[in-house]
PDB file of C-alpha atoms in Angstrom:
ATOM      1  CA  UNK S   1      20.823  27.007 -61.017  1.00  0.00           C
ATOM      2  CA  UNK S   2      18.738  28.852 -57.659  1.00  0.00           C
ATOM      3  CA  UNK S   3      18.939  32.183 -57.915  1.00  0.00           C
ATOM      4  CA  UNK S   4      18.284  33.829 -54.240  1.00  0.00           C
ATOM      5  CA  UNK S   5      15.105  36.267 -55.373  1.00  0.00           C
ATOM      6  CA  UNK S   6      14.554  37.223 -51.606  1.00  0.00           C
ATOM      7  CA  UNK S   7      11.231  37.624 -49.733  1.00  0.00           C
ATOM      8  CA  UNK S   8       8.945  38.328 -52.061  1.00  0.00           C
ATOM      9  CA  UNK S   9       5.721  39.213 -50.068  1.00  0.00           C
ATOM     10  CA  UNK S  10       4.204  39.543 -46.631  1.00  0.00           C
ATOM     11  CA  UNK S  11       0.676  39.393 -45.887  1.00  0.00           C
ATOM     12  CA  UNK S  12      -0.683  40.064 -42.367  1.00  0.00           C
ATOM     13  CA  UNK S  13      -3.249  37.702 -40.798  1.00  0.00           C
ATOM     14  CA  UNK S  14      -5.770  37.303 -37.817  1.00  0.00           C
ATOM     15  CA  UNK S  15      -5.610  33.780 -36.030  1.00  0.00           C
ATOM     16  CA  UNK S  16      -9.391  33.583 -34.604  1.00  0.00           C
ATOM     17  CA  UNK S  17      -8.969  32.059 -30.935  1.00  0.00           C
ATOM     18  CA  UNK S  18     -12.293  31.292 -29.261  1.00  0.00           C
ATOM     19  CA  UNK S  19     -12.700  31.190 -25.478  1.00  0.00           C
ATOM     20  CA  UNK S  20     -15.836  30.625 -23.846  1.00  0.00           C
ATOM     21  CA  UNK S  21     -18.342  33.126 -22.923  1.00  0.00           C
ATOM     22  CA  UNK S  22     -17.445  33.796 -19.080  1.00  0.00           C
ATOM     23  CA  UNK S  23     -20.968  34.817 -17.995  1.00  0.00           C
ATOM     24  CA  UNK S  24     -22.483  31.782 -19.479  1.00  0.00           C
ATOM     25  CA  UNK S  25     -19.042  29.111 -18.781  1.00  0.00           C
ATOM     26  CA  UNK S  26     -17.975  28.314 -15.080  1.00  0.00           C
ATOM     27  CA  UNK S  27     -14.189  27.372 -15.211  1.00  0.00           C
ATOM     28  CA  UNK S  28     -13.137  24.013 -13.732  1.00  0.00           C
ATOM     29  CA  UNK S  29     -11.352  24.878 -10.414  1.00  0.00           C
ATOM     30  CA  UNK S  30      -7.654  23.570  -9.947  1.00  0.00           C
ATOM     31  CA  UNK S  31      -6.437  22.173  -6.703  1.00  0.00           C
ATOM     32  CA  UNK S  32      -2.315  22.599  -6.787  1.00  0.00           C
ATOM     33  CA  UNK S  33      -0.659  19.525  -4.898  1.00  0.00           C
ATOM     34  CA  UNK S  34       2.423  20.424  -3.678  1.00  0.00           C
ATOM     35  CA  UNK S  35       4.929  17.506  -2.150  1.00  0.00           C
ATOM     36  CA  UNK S  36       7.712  17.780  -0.371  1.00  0.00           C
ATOM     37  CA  UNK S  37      10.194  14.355  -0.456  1.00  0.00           C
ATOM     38  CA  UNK S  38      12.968  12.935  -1.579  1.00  0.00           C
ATOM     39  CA  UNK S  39      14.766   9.647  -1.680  1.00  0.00           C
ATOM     40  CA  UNK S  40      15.636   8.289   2.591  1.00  0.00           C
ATOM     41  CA  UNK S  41      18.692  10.274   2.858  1.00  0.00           C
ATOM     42  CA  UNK S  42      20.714   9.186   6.277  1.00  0.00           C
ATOM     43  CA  UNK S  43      21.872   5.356   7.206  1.00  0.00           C
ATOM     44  CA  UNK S  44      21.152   3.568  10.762  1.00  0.00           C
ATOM     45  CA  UNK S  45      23.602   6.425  12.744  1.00  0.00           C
ATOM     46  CA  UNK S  46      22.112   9.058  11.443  1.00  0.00           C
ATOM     47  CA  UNK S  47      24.829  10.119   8.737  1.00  0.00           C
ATOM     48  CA  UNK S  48      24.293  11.447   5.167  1.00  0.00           C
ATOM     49  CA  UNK S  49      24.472   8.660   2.931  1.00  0.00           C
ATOM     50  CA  UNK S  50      25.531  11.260   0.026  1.00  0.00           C
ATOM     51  CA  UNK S  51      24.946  15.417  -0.755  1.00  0.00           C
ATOM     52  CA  UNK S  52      22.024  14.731  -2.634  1.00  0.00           C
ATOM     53  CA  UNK S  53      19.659  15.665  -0.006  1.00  0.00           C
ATOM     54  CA  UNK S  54      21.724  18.765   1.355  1.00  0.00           C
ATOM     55  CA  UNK S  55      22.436  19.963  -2.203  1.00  0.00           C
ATOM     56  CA  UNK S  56      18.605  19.741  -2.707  1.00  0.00           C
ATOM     57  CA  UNK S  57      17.498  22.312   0.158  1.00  0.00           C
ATOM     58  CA  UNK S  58      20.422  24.577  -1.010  1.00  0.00           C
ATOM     59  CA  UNK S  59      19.595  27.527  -3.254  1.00  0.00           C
ATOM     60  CA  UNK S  60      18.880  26.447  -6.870  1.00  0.00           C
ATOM     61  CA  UNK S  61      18.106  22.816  -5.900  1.00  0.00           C
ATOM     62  CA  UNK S  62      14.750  21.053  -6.568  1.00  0.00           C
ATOM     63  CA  UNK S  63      13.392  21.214  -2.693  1.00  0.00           C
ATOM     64  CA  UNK S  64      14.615  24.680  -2.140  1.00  0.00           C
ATOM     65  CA  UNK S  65      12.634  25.756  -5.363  1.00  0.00           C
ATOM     66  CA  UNK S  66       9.402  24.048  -4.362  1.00  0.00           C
ATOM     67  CA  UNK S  67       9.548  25.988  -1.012  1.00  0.00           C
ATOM     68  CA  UNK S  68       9.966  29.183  -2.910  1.00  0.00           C
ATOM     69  CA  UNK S  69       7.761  28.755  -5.753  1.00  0.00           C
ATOM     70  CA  UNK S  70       4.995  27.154  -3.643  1.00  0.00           C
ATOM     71  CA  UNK S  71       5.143  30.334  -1.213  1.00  0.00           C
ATOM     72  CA  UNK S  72       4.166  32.573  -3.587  1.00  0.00           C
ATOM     73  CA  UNK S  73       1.031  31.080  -3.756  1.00  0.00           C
ATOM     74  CA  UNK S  74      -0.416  30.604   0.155  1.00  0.00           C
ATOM     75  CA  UNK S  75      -3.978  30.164  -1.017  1.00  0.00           C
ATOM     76  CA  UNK S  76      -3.602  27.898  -3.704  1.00  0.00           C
ATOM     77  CA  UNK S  77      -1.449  25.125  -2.847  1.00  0.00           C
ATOM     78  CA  UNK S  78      -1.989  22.621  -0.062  1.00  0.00           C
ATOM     79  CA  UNK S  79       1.141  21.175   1.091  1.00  0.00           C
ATOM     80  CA  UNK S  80       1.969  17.500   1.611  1.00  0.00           C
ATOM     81  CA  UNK S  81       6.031  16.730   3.138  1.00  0.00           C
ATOM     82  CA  UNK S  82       7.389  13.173   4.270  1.00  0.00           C
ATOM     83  CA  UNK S  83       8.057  13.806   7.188  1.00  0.00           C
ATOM     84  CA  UNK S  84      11.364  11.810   7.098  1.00  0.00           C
ATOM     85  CA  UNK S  85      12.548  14.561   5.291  1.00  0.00           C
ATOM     86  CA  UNK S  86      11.539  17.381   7.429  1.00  0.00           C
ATOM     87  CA  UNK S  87      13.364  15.083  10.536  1.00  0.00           C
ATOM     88  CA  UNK S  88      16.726  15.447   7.910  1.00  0.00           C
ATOM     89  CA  UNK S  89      16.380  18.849   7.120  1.00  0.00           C
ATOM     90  CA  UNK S  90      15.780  19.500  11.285  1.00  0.00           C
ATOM     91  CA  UNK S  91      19.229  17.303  12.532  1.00  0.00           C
ATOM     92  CA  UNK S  92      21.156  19.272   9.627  1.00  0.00           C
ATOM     93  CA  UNK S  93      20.607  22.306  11.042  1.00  0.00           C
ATOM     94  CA  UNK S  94      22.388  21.418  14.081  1.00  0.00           C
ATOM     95  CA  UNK S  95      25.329  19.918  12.299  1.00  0.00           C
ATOM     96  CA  UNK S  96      25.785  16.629  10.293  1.00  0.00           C
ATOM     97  CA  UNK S  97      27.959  14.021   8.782  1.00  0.00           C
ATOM     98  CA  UNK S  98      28.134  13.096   5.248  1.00  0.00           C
ATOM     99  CA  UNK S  99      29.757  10.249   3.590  1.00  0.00           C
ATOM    100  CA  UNK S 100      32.020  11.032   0.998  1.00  0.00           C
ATOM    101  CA  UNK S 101      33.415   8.385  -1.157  1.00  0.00           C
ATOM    102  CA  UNK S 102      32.791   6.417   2.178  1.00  0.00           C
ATOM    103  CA  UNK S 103      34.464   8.184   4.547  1.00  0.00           C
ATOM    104  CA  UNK S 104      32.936  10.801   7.073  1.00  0.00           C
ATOM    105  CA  UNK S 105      32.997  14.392   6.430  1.00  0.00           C
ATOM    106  CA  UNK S 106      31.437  17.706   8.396  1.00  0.00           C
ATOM    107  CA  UNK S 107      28.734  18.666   6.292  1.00  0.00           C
ATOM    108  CA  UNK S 108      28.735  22.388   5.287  1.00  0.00           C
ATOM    109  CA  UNK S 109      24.941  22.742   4.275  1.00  0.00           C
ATOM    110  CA  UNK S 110      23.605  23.729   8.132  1.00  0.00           C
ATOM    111  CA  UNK S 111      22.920  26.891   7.279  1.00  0.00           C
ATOM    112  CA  UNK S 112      21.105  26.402   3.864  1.00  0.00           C
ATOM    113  CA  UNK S 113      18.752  23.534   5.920  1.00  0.00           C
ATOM    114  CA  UNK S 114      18.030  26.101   8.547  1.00  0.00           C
ATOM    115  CA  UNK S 115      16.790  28.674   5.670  1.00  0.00           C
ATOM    116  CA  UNK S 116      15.016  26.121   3.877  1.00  0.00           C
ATOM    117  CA  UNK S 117      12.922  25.437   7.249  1.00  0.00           C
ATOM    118  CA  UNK S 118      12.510  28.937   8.379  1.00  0.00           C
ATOM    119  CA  UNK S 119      11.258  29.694   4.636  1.00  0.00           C
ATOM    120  CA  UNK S 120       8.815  26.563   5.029  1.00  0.00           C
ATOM    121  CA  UNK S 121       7.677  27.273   8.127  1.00  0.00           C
ATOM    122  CA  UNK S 122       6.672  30.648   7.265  1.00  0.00           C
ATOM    123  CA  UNK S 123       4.686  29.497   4.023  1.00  0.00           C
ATOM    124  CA  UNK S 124       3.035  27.285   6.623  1.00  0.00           C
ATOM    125  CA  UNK S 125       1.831  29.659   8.766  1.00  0.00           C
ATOM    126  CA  UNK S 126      -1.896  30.162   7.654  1.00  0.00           C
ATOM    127  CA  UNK S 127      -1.594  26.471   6.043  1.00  0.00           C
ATOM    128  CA  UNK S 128      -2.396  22.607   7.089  1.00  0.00           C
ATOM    129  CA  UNK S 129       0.958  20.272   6.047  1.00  0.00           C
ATOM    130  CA  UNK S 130      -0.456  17.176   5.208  1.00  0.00           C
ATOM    131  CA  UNK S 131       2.125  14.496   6.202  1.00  0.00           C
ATOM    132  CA  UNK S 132       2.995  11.663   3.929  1.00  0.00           C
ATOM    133  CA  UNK S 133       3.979   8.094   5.188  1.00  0.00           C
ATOM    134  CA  UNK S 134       7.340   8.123   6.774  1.00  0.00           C
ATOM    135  CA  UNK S 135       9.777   7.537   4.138  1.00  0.00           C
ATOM    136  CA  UNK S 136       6.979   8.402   1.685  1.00  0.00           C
ATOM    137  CA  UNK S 137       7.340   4.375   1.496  1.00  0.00           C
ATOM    138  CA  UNK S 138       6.603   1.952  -1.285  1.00  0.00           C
ATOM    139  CA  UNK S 139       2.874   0.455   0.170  1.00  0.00           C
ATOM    140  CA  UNK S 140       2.450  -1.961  -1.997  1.00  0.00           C
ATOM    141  CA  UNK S 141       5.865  -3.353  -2.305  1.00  0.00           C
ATOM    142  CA  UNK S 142       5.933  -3.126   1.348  1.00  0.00           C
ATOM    143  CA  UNK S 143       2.858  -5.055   1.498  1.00  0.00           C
ATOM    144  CA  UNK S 144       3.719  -8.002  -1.099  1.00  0.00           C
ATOM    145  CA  UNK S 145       6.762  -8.093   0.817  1.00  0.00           C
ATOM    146  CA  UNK S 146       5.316  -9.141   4.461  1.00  0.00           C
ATOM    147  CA  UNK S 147       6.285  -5.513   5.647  1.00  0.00           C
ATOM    148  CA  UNK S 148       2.287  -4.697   6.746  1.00  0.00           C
ATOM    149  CA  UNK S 149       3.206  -3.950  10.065  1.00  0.00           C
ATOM    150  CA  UNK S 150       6.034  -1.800   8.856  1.00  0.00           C
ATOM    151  CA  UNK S 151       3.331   0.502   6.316  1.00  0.00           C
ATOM    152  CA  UNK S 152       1.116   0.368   9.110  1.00  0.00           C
ATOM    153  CA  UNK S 153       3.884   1.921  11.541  1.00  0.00           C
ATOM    154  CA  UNK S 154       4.834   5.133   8.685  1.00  0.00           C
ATOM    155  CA  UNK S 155       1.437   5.579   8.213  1.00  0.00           C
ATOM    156  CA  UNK S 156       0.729   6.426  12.178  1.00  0.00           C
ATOM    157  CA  UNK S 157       3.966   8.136  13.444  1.00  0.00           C
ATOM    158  CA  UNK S 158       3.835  10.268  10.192  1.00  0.00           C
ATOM    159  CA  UNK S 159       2.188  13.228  11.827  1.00  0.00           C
ATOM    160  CA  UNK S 160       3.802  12.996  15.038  1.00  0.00           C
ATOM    161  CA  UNK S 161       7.040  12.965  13.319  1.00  0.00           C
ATOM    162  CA  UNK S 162       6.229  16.263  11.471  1.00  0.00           C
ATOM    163  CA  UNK S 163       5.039  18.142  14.442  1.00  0.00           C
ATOM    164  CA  UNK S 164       8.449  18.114  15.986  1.00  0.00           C
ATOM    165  CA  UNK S 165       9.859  20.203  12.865  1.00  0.00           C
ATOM    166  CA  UNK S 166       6.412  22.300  12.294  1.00  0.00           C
ATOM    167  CA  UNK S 167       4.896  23.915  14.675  1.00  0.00           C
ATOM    168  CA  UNK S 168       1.998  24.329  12.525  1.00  0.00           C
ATOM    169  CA  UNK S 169      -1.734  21.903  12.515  1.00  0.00           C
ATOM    170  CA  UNK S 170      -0.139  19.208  10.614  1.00  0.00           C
ATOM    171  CA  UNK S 171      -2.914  15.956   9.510  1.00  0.00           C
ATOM    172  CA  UNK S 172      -1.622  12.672   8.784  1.00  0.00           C
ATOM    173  CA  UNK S 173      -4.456  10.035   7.140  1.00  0.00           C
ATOM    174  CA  UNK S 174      -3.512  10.568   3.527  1.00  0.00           C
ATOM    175  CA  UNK S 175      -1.412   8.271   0.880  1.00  0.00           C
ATOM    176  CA  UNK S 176       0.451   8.901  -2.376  1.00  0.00           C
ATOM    177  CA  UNK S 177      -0.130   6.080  -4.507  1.00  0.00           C
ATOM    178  CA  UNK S 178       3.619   5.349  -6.505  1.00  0.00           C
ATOM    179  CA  UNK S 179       2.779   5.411  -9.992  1.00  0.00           C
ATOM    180  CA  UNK S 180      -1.101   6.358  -9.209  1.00  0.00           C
ATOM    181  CA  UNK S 181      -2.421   3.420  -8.276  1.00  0.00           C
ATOM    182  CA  UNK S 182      -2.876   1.157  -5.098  1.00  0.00           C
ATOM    183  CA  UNK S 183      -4.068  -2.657  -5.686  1.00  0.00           C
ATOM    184  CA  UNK S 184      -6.800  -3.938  -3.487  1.00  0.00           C
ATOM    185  CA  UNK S 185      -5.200  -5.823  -0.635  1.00  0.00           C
ATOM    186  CA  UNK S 186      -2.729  -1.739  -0.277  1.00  0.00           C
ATOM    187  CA  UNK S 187      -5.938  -0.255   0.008  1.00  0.00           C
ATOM    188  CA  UNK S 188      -7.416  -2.521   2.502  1.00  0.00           C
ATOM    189  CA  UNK S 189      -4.177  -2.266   4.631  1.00  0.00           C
ATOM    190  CA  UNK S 190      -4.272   1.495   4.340  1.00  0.00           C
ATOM    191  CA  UNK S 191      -7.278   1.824   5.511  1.00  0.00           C
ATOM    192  CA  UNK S 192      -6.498  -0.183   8.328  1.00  0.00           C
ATOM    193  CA  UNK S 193      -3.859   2.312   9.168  1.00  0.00           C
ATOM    194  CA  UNK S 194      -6.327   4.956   9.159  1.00  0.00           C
ATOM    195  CA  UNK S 195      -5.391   6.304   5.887  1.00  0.00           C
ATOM    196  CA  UNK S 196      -8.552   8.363   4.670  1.00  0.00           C
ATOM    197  CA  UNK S 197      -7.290   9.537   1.326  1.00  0.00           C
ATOM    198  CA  UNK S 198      -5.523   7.931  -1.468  1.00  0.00           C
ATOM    199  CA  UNK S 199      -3.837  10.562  -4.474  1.00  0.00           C
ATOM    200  CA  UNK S 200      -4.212   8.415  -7.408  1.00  0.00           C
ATOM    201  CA  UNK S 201      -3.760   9.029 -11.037  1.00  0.00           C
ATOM    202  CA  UNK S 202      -7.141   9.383 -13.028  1.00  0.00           C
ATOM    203  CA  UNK S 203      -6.823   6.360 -14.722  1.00  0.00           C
ATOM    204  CA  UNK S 204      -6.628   4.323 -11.315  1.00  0.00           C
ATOM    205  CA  UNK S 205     -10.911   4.988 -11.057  1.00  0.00           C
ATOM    206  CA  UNK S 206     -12.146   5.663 -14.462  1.00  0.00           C
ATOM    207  CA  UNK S 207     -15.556   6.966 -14.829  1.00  0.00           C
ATOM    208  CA  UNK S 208     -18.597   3.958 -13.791  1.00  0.00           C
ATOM    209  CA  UNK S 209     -20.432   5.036 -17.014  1.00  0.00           C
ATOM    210  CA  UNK S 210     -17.658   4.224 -19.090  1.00  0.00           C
ATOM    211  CA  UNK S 211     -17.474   7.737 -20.101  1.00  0.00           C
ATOM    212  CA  UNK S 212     -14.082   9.432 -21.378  1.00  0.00           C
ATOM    213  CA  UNK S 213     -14.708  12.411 -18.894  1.00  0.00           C
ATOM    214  CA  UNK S 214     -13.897  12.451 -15.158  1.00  0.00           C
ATOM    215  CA  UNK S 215     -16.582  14.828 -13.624  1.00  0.00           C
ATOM    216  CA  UNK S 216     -14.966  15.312 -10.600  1.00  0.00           C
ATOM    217  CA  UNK S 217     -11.238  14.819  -8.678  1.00  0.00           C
ATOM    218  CA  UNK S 218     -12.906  13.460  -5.837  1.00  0.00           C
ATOM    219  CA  UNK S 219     -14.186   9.570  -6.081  1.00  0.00           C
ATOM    220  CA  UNK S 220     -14.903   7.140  -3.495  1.00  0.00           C
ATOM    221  CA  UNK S 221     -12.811   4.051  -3.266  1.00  0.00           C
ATOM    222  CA  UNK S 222     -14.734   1.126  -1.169  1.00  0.00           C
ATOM    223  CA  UNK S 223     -12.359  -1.184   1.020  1.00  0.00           C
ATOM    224  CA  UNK S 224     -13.179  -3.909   3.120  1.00  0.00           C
ATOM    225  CA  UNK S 225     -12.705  -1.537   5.990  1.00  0.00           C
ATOM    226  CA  UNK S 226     -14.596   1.437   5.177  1.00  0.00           C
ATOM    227  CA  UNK S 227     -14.712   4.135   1.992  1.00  0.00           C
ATOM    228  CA  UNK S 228     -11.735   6.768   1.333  1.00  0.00           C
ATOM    229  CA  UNK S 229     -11.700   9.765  -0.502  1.00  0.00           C
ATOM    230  CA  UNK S 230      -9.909   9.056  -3.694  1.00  0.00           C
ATOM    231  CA  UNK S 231      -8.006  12.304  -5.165  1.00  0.00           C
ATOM    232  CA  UNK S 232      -7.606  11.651  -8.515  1.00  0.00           C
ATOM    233  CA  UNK S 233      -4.528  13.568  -9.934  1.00  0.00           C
ATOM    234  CA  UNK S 234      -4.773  14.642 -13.735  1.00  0.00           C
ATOM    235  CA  UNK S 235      -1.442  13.202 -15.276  1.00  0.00           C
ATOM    236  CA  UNK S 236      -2.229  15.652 -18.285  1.00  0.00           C
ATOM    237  CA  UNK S 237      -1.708  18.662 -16.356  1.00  0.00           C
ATOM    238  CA  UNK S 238       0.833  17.390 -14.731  1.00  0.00           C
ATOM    239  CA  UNK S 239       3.029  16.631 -17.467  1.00  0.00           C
ATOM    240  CA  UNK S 240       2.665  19.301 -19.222  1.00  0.00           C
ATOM    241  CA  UNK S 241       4.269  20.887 -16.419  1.00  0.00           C
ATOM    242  CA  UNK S 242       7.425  19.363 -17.135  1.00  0.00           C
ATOM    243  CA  UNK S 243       7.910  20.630 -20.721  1.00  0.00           C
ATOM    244  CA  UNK S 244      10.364  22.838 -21.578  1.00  0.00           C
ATOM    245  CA  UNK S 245       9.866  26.312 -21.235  1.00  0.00           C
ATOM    246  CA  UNK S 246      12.827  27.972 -21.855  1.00  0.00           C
ATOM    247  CA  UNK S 247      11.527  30.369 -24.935  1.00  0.00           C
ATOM    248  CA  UNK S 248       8.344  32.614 -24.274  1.00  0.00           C
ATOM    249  CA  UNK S 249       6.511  29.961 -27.287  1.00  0.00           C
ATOM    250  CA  UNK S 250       7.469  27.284 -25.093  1.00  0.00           C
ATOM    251  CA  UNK S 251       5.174  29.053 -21.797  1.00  0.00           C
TER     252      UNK S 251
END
């Protein structure tokens, strides 16, 4: 049979970590992205289609945390928010109607959306909101579909739209590619639009030497109306973010 014989020795170890010499190594800077959306929330009369929005500006939901996290860290993070959102957020706080298993109810979130916006706005006050589309819409979808005009339309009442709720320098001109990347007739359209900057994933413009390295997370992206900043989002960083981190091993 096993017989249990214990531990029977423990030796103590060094694990050599190296980290570059910081006089001689200049760290790569990190620009934090920080996005405010969610999902078009209210139907043609201006009703709640569900509590998913609401329950998301409340305390402990994902847009209430993003607020607060993102706070903490004025200098760092440059703010984008759909501004369909922010227009949600705003008619909540003056009462609202949610449907509930399809009938009408008086939401009871008012309060929470007039927090959330007061919190916002403060984290906003030394910052620049950079406003999404409208509806943070679907470009190229939109644009296979025959809906130009329509991208065209989110695209230039985006920053309008988020001055009414902010009261803070708000630019409009920038795009969130879904999924990173933007095919060439998007772009063109974009651009059109007066979109000047396109967040894609890295792999959208991979290095021109072929290289496995992207140098920088600025490129320029040529369309037959005129060049656009590229920002080119490291999905490697960005995952990681999303790993668990419940134990201090996991952090």
């Amino acid at each position: 049979g096993i017989r249990d014989i214990g531990v029977t020795g423990v030796q103590t170890c060094a694990l050599p970590i190296w980290f570059p010499n910081p006089r001689t190594t200049t760290p790569i800077g990190l620009a934090w992205l920080w996005p405010l959306a969610d999902w078009p929330s209210r139907d043609a009369d201006g009703a709640f289609i569900d509590d998913r929005t609401p329950n998301e500006l409340a305390p402990g939901g994902r847009l209430h945390d993003l607020v607060a996290l993102g706070a903490q860290f004025p200098s760092t993070v440059t703010w984008f928010a759909d501004p369909d959102l922010l227009q949600a957020a705003d008619a909540m706080t003056r009462g609202y109607v949610v449907l509930r298993d399809g009938a009408p109810v008086v939401g009871d979130r008012s309060s929470d959306a007039q927090n959330w916006l007061a919190d916002l706005r403060r984290a906003l006050a030394r910052s620049t909101l950079h406003a999404l589309p409208v509806a943070d819409v679907d470009a190229p979808s939109m644009t296979r579909a025959g809906l130009s005009v329509d991208v065209i339309r989110s695209v230039t009442a985006a920053p309008g739209i988020a001055r009414t709720v902010i009261p803070t320098p708000v630019q409009g001109g920038v795009s969130w590619a879904p999924g990173g990347r933007y095919d060439r007739a998007t772009a063109n359209l974009l651009a059109t639009a007066g979109v000047t900057t396109l967040i894609l994933a890295a792999g959208a413009l991979p290095p021109a030497d072929g290289g496995a390295i992207t140098p920088s997370g600025i490129a320029d992206d040529a369309t037959e109306n005129g060049r656009m900043d590229a920002v080119l989002v490291d999905t490697g960083l960005s995952s990681t973010l999303g790993l668990p981190q419940s134990t201090a091993a996991d952090v």
